[in-house]
Coordinates of C-alpha atoms in Angstrom, one line a residue:
Chain A
M265 CA -94.3 51.6 101.1
N266 CA -96.2 54.9 101.0
D267 CA -94.0 57.4 102.7
P268 CA -93.6 61.0 101.3
R269 CA -89.9 60.9 102.2
L270 CA -89.3 58.1 99.7
G271 CA -88.4 58.8 96.1
K272 CA -87.9 56.5 93.1
L273 CA -87.3 52.8 93.1
V274 CA -83.7 52.1 92.2
F275 CA -83.2 48.3 92.6
T276 CA -86.0 45.8 92.9
W277 CA -85.9 42.8 95.2
E278 CA -85.4 40.5 92.2
E279 CA -82.4 42.5 91.0
I280 CA -81.0 42.4 94.5
K281 CA -81.4 38.7 95.0
Q282 CA -79.8 38.0 91.6
R283 CA -76.7 40.2 92.3
V284 CA -76.2 38.9 95.8
Q285 CA -76.2 35.4 94.4
E286 CA -73.7 36.3 91.8
V287 CA -71.4 38.0 94.3
A288 CA -71.6 35.0 96.5
Q289 CA -70.4 32.8 93.6
E290 CA -67.4 35.1 93.1
I291 CA -66.5 34.8 96.8
D292 CA -67.0 31.1 96.7
E293 CA -64.5 30.8 93.8
D294 CA -61.9 33.2 95.3
Y295 CA -62.0 31.5 98.8
T296 CA -62.1 27.9 97.7
G297 CA -60.1 25.8 100.2
R298 CA -60.1 28.6 102.8
R299 CA -62.4 29.5 105.7
P300 CA -62.7 33.3 105.7
V301 CA -64.0 35.3 108.7
L302 CA -66.9 37.4 107.5
I303 CA -67.3 40.6 109.6
A304 CA -70.5 42.4 109.1
I305 CA -70.5 46.0 110.1
L306 CA -73.5 46.9 112.3
R307 CA -76.1 48.0 111.7
G308 CA -76.5 48.6 108.0
A309 CA -74.8 45.4 106.7
V310 CA -77.0 42.9 108.6
Y311 CA -79.6 42.4 105.9
F312 CA -76.9 42.0 103.2
A313 CA -74.8 39.7 105.4
V314 CA -77.8 37.4 106.0
D315 CA -78.7 37.0 102.4
L316 CA -75.1 36.8 101.2
T317 CA -74.1 34.1 103.7
R318 CA -77.1 32.0 102.8
C319 CA -75.8 31.8 99.2
L320 CA -72.2 30.9 100.1
T321 CA -70.9 27.4 99.8
V322 CA -67.4 27.9 101.3
P323 CA -67.2 27.4 105.0
F324 CA -66.9 30.6 107.0
D325 CA -67.0 32.2 110.4
L326 CA -69.3 35.1 110.9
D327 CA -68.9 37.9 113.3
F328 CA -69.9 41.5 113.8
M329 CA -68.3 44.9 114.5
A330 CA -69.8 48.3 115.3
L331 CA -68.0 51.6 115.3
S332 CA -69.0 54.5 117.5
P333 CA -71.0 57.0 115.3
F334 CA -69.5 60.4 114.7
R335 CA -70.7 62.9 117.2
P336 CA -69.4 66.2 118.3
G337 CA -67.4 65.8 121.5
L338 CA -66.1 62.4 120.7
R339 CA -62.6 62.9 119.4
R340 CA -61.8 59.6 117.9
A341 CA -63.8 56.7 116.4
E342 CA -63.9 53.7 118.7
I343 CA -64.9 50.1 118.2
E344 CA -68.0 49.7 120.2
K345 CA -68.6 46.1 119.4
D346 CA -65.5 44.0 118.5
V347 CA -65.2 40.5 117.0
D348 CA -64.7 37.6 119.3
I349 CA -62.6 35.6 116.9
D350 CA -58.7 35.7 116.9
L351 CA -57.9 37.2 113.5
K352 CA -54.2 36.5 113.3
G353 CA -53.4 34.7 110.1
R354 CA -57.1 34.6 109.0
D355 CA -58.7 35.8 105.7
I356 CA -61.0 38.6 106.6
L357 CA -63.9 39.7 104.4
I358 CA -65.6 42.9 105.6
L359 CA -69.3 43.1 104.8
E360 CA -70.6 46.7 104.4
D361 CA -74.0 48.1 103.2
I362 CA -72.4 51.0 101.3
V363 CA -68.9 52.4 100.7
D364 CA -69.0 56.0 99.8
T365 CA -66.4 58.4 101.3
G366 CA -64.5 55.3 102.5
L367 CA -63.5 57.1 105.8
T368 CA -65.2 54.6 108.0
L369 CA -63.9 51.6 106.0
N370 CA -60.4 53.0 106.0
F371 CA -60.5 53.2 109.8
L372 CA -61.8 49.6 110.0
V373 CA -59.3 48.2 107.6
R374 CA -56.4 49.8 109.4
S375 CA -57.7 48.6 112.8
L376 CA -58.1 45.0 111.4
E377 CA -54.7 45.0 109.7
R378 CA -53.0 45.7 113.1
R379 CA -54.3 42.2 114.1
L380 CA -52.0 40.6 111.6
P381 CA -54.5 38.7 109.4
Q382 CA -53.6 36.8 106.3
S383 CA -55.7 39.2 104.2
V384 CA -58.3 41.8 104.4
R385 CA -60.9 42.3 101.7
V386 CA -64.1 44.3 101.4
C387 CA -67.5 43.3 100.1
S388 CA -70.1 46.0 99.9
F389 CA -73.7 45.8 98.8
L390 CA -73.4 49.3 97.2
N391 CA -70.3 51.1 96.0
C392 CA -70.4 54.8 95.4
P393 CA -67.0 55.8 94.1
A394 CA -68.2 59.3 93.1
R395 CA -68.2 60.3 96.8
R396 CA -64.9 58.6 97.6
I397 CA -62.3 60.4 99.7
A398 CA -60.2 57.6 101.2
D399 CA -58.3 55.6 98.6
I400 CA -59.7 52.2 99.4
T401 CA -60.4 49.1 97.3
V402 CA -63.8 47.5 97.3
H403 CA -63.2 44.0 96.1
Y404 CA -66.8 42.8 95.7
F405 CA -70.0 44.8 95.3
C406 CA -73.5 44.2 94.1
F407 CA -74.3 47.6 92.6
E408 CA -72.3 50.7 91.8
I409 CA -74.4 53.8 92.3
P410 CA -73.9 57.5 91.3
D411 CA -73.9 60.3 93.8
I412 CA -77.5 59.9 95.1
Y413 CA -78.8 59.3 98.6
V414 CA -80.5 55.9 98.8
V415 CA -82.3 53.9 101.5
G416 CA -83.6 50.4 102.0
Y417 CA -82.0 46.9 102.4
G418 CA -80.2 48.0 105.6
L419 CA -79.6 51.6 104.6
D420 CA -81.5 54.1 106.7
F421 CA -82.6 57.7 106.9
Q422 CA -82.9 58.9 110.5
G423 CA -83.3 55.2 111.6
D424 CA -86.1 54.5 109.1
F425 CA -86.4 52.4 105.9
R426 CA -83.7 49.8 106.8
N427 CA -86.3 47.0 106.5
L428 CA -87.3 47.8 102.9
R429 CA -86.4 44.9 100.6
E430 CA -85.8 47.3 97.7
I431 CA -83.5 50.3 97.3
Y432 CA -85.2 53.7 96.9
T433 CA -83.9 57.3 96.6
L434 CA -85.0 59.8 99.1
H435 CA -87.6 62.2 97.8
D436 CA -85.5 64.9 96.0
P437 CA -87.6 68.0 95.2
S438 CA -84.7 69.3 92.9
G439 CA -85.3 66.4 90.5
R440 CA -81.6 65.7 90.3
S441 CA -81.9 62.1 91.6
T442 CA -84.7 61.4 89.1
Q443 CA -82.6 62.8 86.2
I444 CA -79.6 60.6 87.3
L445 CA -81.8 57.6 87.5
K446 CA -83.2 58.2 84.1
E447 CA -79.7 58.2 82.7
M448 CA -79.2 54.8 84.4
G449 CA -82.5 53.6 82.9
K450 CA -84.0 53.4 86.4
G451 CA -86.4 55.2 88.6
R452 CA -89.9 53.9 88.1
Chain B
M257 CA -21.5 71.7 121.0
G258 CA -23.6 72.0 124.1
N259 CA -26.1 69.2 124.2
F260 CA -26.4 68.7 120.5
S261 CA -24.4 66.1 118.6
V262 CA -26.7 66.3 115.6
I263 CA -27.9 69.2 113.5
T264 CA -30.7 68.7 110.9
V265 CA -30.8 71.3 108.3
S266 CA -34.0 71.9 106.3
R267 CA -33.8 74.6 103.7
E268 CA -35.7 76.3 100.9
V269 CA -34.4 76.0 97.4
E270 CA -31.5 78.5 96.9
S271 CA -31.7 79.7 100.5
L272 CA -28.0 78.8 101.0
G273 CA -29.0 76.0 103.4
D274 CA -26.6 73.6 101.8
E275 CA -23.7 76.0 102.2
V276 CA -24.7 76.7 105.9
A277 CA -24.9 73.0 106.6
L278 CA -21.5 72.2 105.1
R279 CA -19.9 75.1 106.9
L280 CA -21.4 74.0 110.2
A281 CA -20.1 70.5 109.7
K282 CA -16.6 71.7 109.0
R283 CA -16.6 74.2 111.8
L284 CA -17.7 71.6 114.4
G285 CA -15.9 68.7 113.0
Y286 CA -19.2 66.9 112.5
E287 CA -19.8 64.4 109.7
F288 CA -21.7 65.9 106.8
I289 CA -24.5 63.8 105.5
N290 CA -26.0 64.9 102.2
R291 CA -28.2 62.8 99.9
E292 CA -25.4 60.7 98.4
K293 CA -24.0 59.8 101.9
W294 CA -27.5 59.1 103.1
V295 CA -28.2 56.7 100.3
A296 CA -24.9 54.9 101.1
I297 CA -25.8 54.6 104.8
L298 CA -29.2 53.2 104.1
R299 CA -27.8 50.8 101.5
D300 CA -25.2 49.5 104.0
H301 CA -27.8 49.0 106.7
R302 CA -28.4 45.4 107.7
D303 CA -31.9 45.5 106.2
S304 CA -30.8 47.5 103.2
L305 CA -33.3 50.3 103.5
S306 CA -34.6 52.2 100.4
P307 CA -33.3 55.8 100.2
D308 CA -36.9 57.2 100.0
P309 CA -39.9 56.1 102.1
P310 CA -42.1 53.5 100.4
E311 CA -45.4 54.6 98.9
E312 CA -47.5 52.0 100.7
E313 CA -48.6 53.3 104.1
K314 CA -47.8 50.2 106.2
E315 CA -44.4 49.8 104.6
R316 CA -43.8 53.5 105.0
E317 CA -44.6 53.4 108.7
E318 CA -42.1 50.6 109.1
W319 CA -39.5 52.5 107.1
V320 CA -39.9 55.6 109.1
K321 CA -39.6 53.6 112.3
A322 CA -36.5 51.7 111.1
V323 CA -34.8 54.9 109.8
G324 CA -35.6 56.8 113.0
E325 CA -34.0 54.1 115.0
L326 CA -31.0 54.0 112.7
L327 CA -30.5 57.8 113.1
Q328 CA -31.1 57.7 116.8
G329 CA -28.4 55.0 117.1
M330 CA -26.1 57.0 114.9
A331 CA -26.7 60.1 117.0
E332 CA -25.7 58.2 120.1
R333 CA -22.3 57.2 118.6
R334 CA -21.3 60.0 116.4
A335 CA -21.9 63.7 115.6
F336 CA -23.3 64.7 112.2
V337 CA -25.1 67.3 110.2
L338 CA -28.0 65.9 108.2
L339 CA -29.0 67.9 105.2
G340 CA -32.8 67.5 104.3
R341 CA -34.3 64.0 104.0
G342 CA -37.0 64.8 106.6
G343 CA -34.4 64.9 109.4
Q344 CA -36.5 67.3 111.4
K345 CA -39.3 64.7 111.5
L346 CA -37.2 61.6 111.8
L347 CA -35.3 63.0 114.7
A348 CA -38.1 65.0 116.2
Q349 CA -38.0 63.0 119.4
C350 CA -34.2 63.0 119.7
S351 CA -33.1 65.2 122.6
F352 CA -29.7 65.9 121.2
A353 CA -30.7 67.0 117.7
F354 CA -30.8 70.6 116.8
H355 CA -33.3 71.4 114.1
L356 CA -32.5 74.3 111.7
L357 CA -34.5 75.8 108.9
V358 CA -32.8 78.1 106.4
V359 CA -35.1 80.3 104.3
A360 CA -34.9 83.4 102.1
P361 CA -37.6 85.5 100.4
V362 CA -38.6 84.5 96.8
P363 CA -37.0 87.5 95.1
V364 CA -33.7 86.8 96.8
R365 CA -33.8 83.1 95.8
L366 CA -34.9 84.0 92.3
R367 CA -31.9 86.2 91.9
R368 CA -29.6 83.5 93.1
I369 CA -31.1 81.0 90.6
M370 CA -30.7 83.5 87.7
Q371 CA -27.1 84.0 88.6
R372 CA -26.3 80.3 89.2
Y373 CA -28.0 79.0 86.1
K374 CA -27.7 82.1 83.9
Q375 CA -31.5 82.1 83.3
D376 CA -34.0 84.9 82.7
E377 CA -36.4 85.8 85.4
V378 CA -39.4 83.9 83.9
T379 CA -37.4 80.7 83.5
A380 CA -35.9 81.1 87.0
S381 CA -39.3 81.6 88.5
R382 CA -40.5 78.4 86.9
I383 CA -37.4 76.5 88.1
L384 CA -37.9 77.8 91.7
A385 CA -41.6 77.0 91.7
E386 CA -41.0 73.5 90.5
Q387 CA -38.2 72.8 92.9
D388 CA -40.1 74.2 95.9
R389 CA -43.1 72.1 94.8
Q390 CA -41.0 68.9 94.7
R391 CA -39.5 69.5 98.1
E392 CA -42.9 70.4 99.6
R393 CA -44.5 67.3 98.0
F394 CA -41.8 65.0 99.3
L395 CA -42.2 66.1 102.9
L396 CA -45.9 66.3 102.8
R397 CA -46.4 63.0 101.1
F398 CA -43.9 60.9 103.1
F399 CA -43.7 62.6 106.5
G400 CA -47.0 64.6 106.6
V401 CA -44.9 67.6 107.5
D402 CA -45.8 71.2 106.8
W403 CA -42.1 71.8 106.7
R404 CA -42.3 75.6 106.7
N405 CA -44.0 75.5 110.1
P406 CA -41.4 77.1 112.4
L407 CA -42.6 75.0 115.3
H408 CA -40.6 72.1 113.9
Y409 CA -37.3 74.0 114.5
H410 CA -35.1 75.4 117.2
L411 CA -34.0 78.2 114.8
V412 CA -35.1 79.7 111.5
V413 CA -32.5 81.8 109.7
N414 CA -33.3 84.1 106.8
T415 CA -30.3 84.4 104.6
A416 CA -31.6 87.6 103.0
F417 CA -30.1 89.3 106.1
Y418 CA -27.2 87.0 107.0
D419 CA -24.5 85.5 104.8
V420 CA -23.3 81.9 105.3
E421 CA -20.7 82.7 107.9
E422 CA -23.1 84.9 109.9
S423 CA -25.8 82.3 109.7
C424 CA -23.4 79.7 111.1
Q425 CA -22.5 82.1 114.0
L426 CA -26.2 82.4 114.8
V427 CA -26.7 78.7 114.8
L428 CA -23.7 78.1 117.0
E429 CA -24.8 80.8 119.4
A430 CA -28.3 79.3 119.5
M431 CA -27.0 75.8 120.2
K432 CA -25.0 77.1 123.1
R433 CA -28.0 78.9 124.6
T434 CA -30.5 76.1 124.2
S435 CA -29.7 74.1 127.3
A436 CA -32.8 71.9 127.6
P437 CA -34.0 70.7 124.2
S438 CA -37.7 70.2 124.4
L439 CA -38.7 70.1 120.7
G440 CA -39.2 66.4 120.8
E441 CA -41.8 66.7 123.6
Q442 CA -43.4 69.5 121.7
A443 CA -43.6 67.5 118.5
S444 CA -45.0 64.6 120.4
F445 CA -47.7 66.8 121.9
F446 CA -48.7 68.1 118.4
E447 CA -48.8 64.6 117.0
T448 CA -51.2 63.3 119.7
S449 CA -53.6 66.2 119.3
G450 CA -54.9 65.2 115.9
F451 CA -52.8 66.2 113.1
M452 CA -53.1 69.9 113.7
E453 CA -49.6 71.3 114.3
R454 CA -50.8 74.8 115.0
P455 CA -54.1 76.5 115.7
V456 CA -56.0 76.6 112.4
A457 CA -58.1 79.6 111.5
F458 CA -60.6 77.9 109.2
S459 CA -62.3 80.3 106.8
H460 CA -65.6 78.5 107.0
P461 CA -67.4 76.4 109.7
S462 CA -67.9 73.6 107.2
E463 CA -64.1 73.2 106.9
E464 CA -63.8 72.9 110.7
E465 CA -66.5 70.3 110.7
F466 CA -64.8 68.4 108.0
A467 CA -61.5 68.5 109.9
R468 CA -63.3 67.1 112.9
I469 CA -64.6 64.2 110.8
L470 CA -61.1 63.5 109.5
D471 CA -59.7 63.6 113.0
F472 CA -62.5 61.2 114.2
Y473 CA -61.4 58.6 111.6
G474 CA -57.7 59.2 112.3
I475 CA -57.1 60.6 108.8
R476 CA -54.1 63.0 108.8
W477 CA -54.7 66.4 107.3
L478 CA -53.1 69.7 106.7
Y479 CA -55.1 72.9 106.1
E480 CA -54.2 74.9 103.0
P481 CA -50.6 73.8 103.1
R482 CA -49.8 74.6 99.5
T483 CA -50.6 77.3 97.0
F484 CA -50.4 76.4 93.4
P485 CA -49.4 79.2 91.0
L486 CA -51.9 79.1 88.1
E487 CA -50.9 82.1 86.0
W488 CA -47.8 84.3 85.6
D489 CA -47.4 87.8 84.1
S490 CA -44.7 88.5 81.5
E491 CA -42.2 89.2 84.3
G492 CA -42.8 85.9 86.0
N493 CA -44.9 87.1 88.9
V494 CA -47.7 84.9 90.0
V495 CA -51.0 86.6 89.2
E496 CA -53.4 83.8 89.9
A497 CA -53.0 81.0 92.4
F498 CA -55.1 78.4 94.2
A499 CA -54.7 76.9 97.7
P500 CA -57.0 73.8 98.1
D501 CA -58.5 73.6 101.6
F502 CA -57.0 70.3 102.8
Y503 CA -54.2 67.9 102.0
L504 CA -54.5 64.3 103.1
P505 CA -51.0 62.9 103.1
D506 CA -52.2 59.3 103.6
F507 CA -54.0 59.4 100.2
D508 CA -51.7 62.0 98.6
L509 CA -55.0 63.9 97.9
F510 CA -56.0 67.6 98.0
V511 CA -59.6 68.3 99.0
E512 CA -61.5 71.5 98.2
L513 CA -64.8 72.0 100.0
T514 CA -67.2 74.1 98.0
T515 CA -70.3 74.6 100.0
Q516 CA -71.5 77.7 98.1
R517 CA -74.5 77.2 95.8
Q518 CA -73.8 75.9 92.4
K519 CA -74.0 79.2 90.5
L520 CA -71.2 80.6 92.6
V521 CA -69.0 77.6 92.0
W522 CA -67.9 78.2 88.4
R523 CA -64.9 80.3 89.4
K524 CA -63.6 77.6 91.6
N525 CA -64.2 75.0 89.0
R526 CA -62.2 77.0 86.5
K527 CA -59.3 77.1 89.0
V528 CA -59.5 73.4 89.6
R529 CA -59.5 72.7 85.9
K530 CA -56.5 74.9 85.4
L531 CA -54.7 73.2 88.3
R532 CA -55.4 69.8 86.8
E533 CA -53.9 71.0 83.5
L534 CA -50.8 72.5 85.0
Y535 CA -50.2 69.9 87.6
P536 CA -51.5 66.6 86.2
E537 CA -49.8 64.6 88.9
V538 CA -51.7 66.3 91.7
K539 CA -54.8 64.5 92.9
I540 CA -57.7 66.8 93.9
K541 CA -61.2 66.1 95.0
V542 CA -63.8 68.8 95.0
I543 CA -66.6 68.3 97.5
Y544 CA -69.6 70.3 96.3
A545 CA -72.5 71.4 98.5
R546 CA -74.7 68.4 97.7
D547 CA -71.8 66.0 98.4
Y548 CA -71.2 67.7 101.6
E549 CA -74.9 67.4 102.5
H550 CA -74.6 63.7 101.9
I551 CA -71.6 63.5 104.1
L552 CA -73.4 65.4 106.9
R553 CA -76.5 63.3 106.5
K554 CA -74.4 60.1 106.7
F555 CA -72.9 61.3 109.9
D556 CA -76.3 62.5 111.2
L557 CA -75.1 66.1 111.3
E558 CA -77.1 69.3 110.8
E559 CA -77.0 70.8 107.3
N560 CA -76.5 74.4 108.5
H561 CA -73.9 75.6 106.1
E562 CA -74.6 78.4 103.7

């Protein structure tokens, strides 16, 4: 994609496919004999949820949740789209595109725990612990990234780039992202 | 005594709060509950509650609820003076609990420590800072209470001006005059309006914005609740200190927002480094300008900070 707002390539489609497959295997092993409820968080996690669930062999139920985005004037986050499944006694696996500050996820986990599930775990496509504020565990993730802003594979910038199959940085005139990627052996 | 069958006494270290509480209990014929008695009460409870709130959030919420109910039940059956233990928070909704805070200026408390423990001023200063810190930490961590906030109390007594007997007289007089306890309603109001328990004068718009984001996700916070001494002179006076912007009790985490440009940040970094050395148990997260930009970008907010 030729867009001046895009920076360097971080993860190729091949790398993504391979890691999604590996994470699916981990989930298969951990949930053997159970039927988890997979809750994909709209909108960013849709692409990851589709690819991940295609690789799973354990039976599962799939549902979606959406939180109200932060905006001035709205005092508290609200669940705009809730799951239709009764979660009491169920094993919940939350699917996220990225966990960075953990503020949204912390809110979600607390909301879901109030419904008395058997367990709540988190599976995120990307994990960015460098930006973490809320103390929250990400049980499964495909890639850990440093403190850089990335787009693609569900992650957007002002609504764009969600549909990219790969992960890119945003164009960073300071060169900081490029430097970090070099250290990772990335950034073609 | 009037409408109050319970008195909770919160106190600064060496403020004579213990002595005031004991004297009040004797004078009124109320049961005196200090830590030892408190541990025994919780141990004998049908669910055998732990003396301190559990670390884990969900368990802690259950603990606070259970202990609050226990205290409420006790308050309906007997009169007592509860010393510390977060009583002002646990019984904030109890209409027959009188909440007292006993304080004294640092030099006065320092002098008392020097006399009591036969220590020089520097050592006494360290002891005082450490004990204050422990008390503050306990209440922040487990109850999310900025315990020095006078709005938690019916009365605040400064024992630099009144001795134990005079302080008791003040309390008894105040209890007589307070005919309609409304502190519980007041506390309830503050709890439902975010976590802010008083109007906060933020020193930078980015802090206010960050507080709104925390409120939005239901994360409890306190603004600059604690100042960490970093350096003392030879007489034990604090010559350098650092007050991180936020404390998030749910994560036991201090957060410092640094939206200045990088070259202006070195001074703050030095303070944070020092804080980590002196207080290794304290968790602190520094959010730099670029981190903050990422947060704003994530929440689709304008990057208008300087």
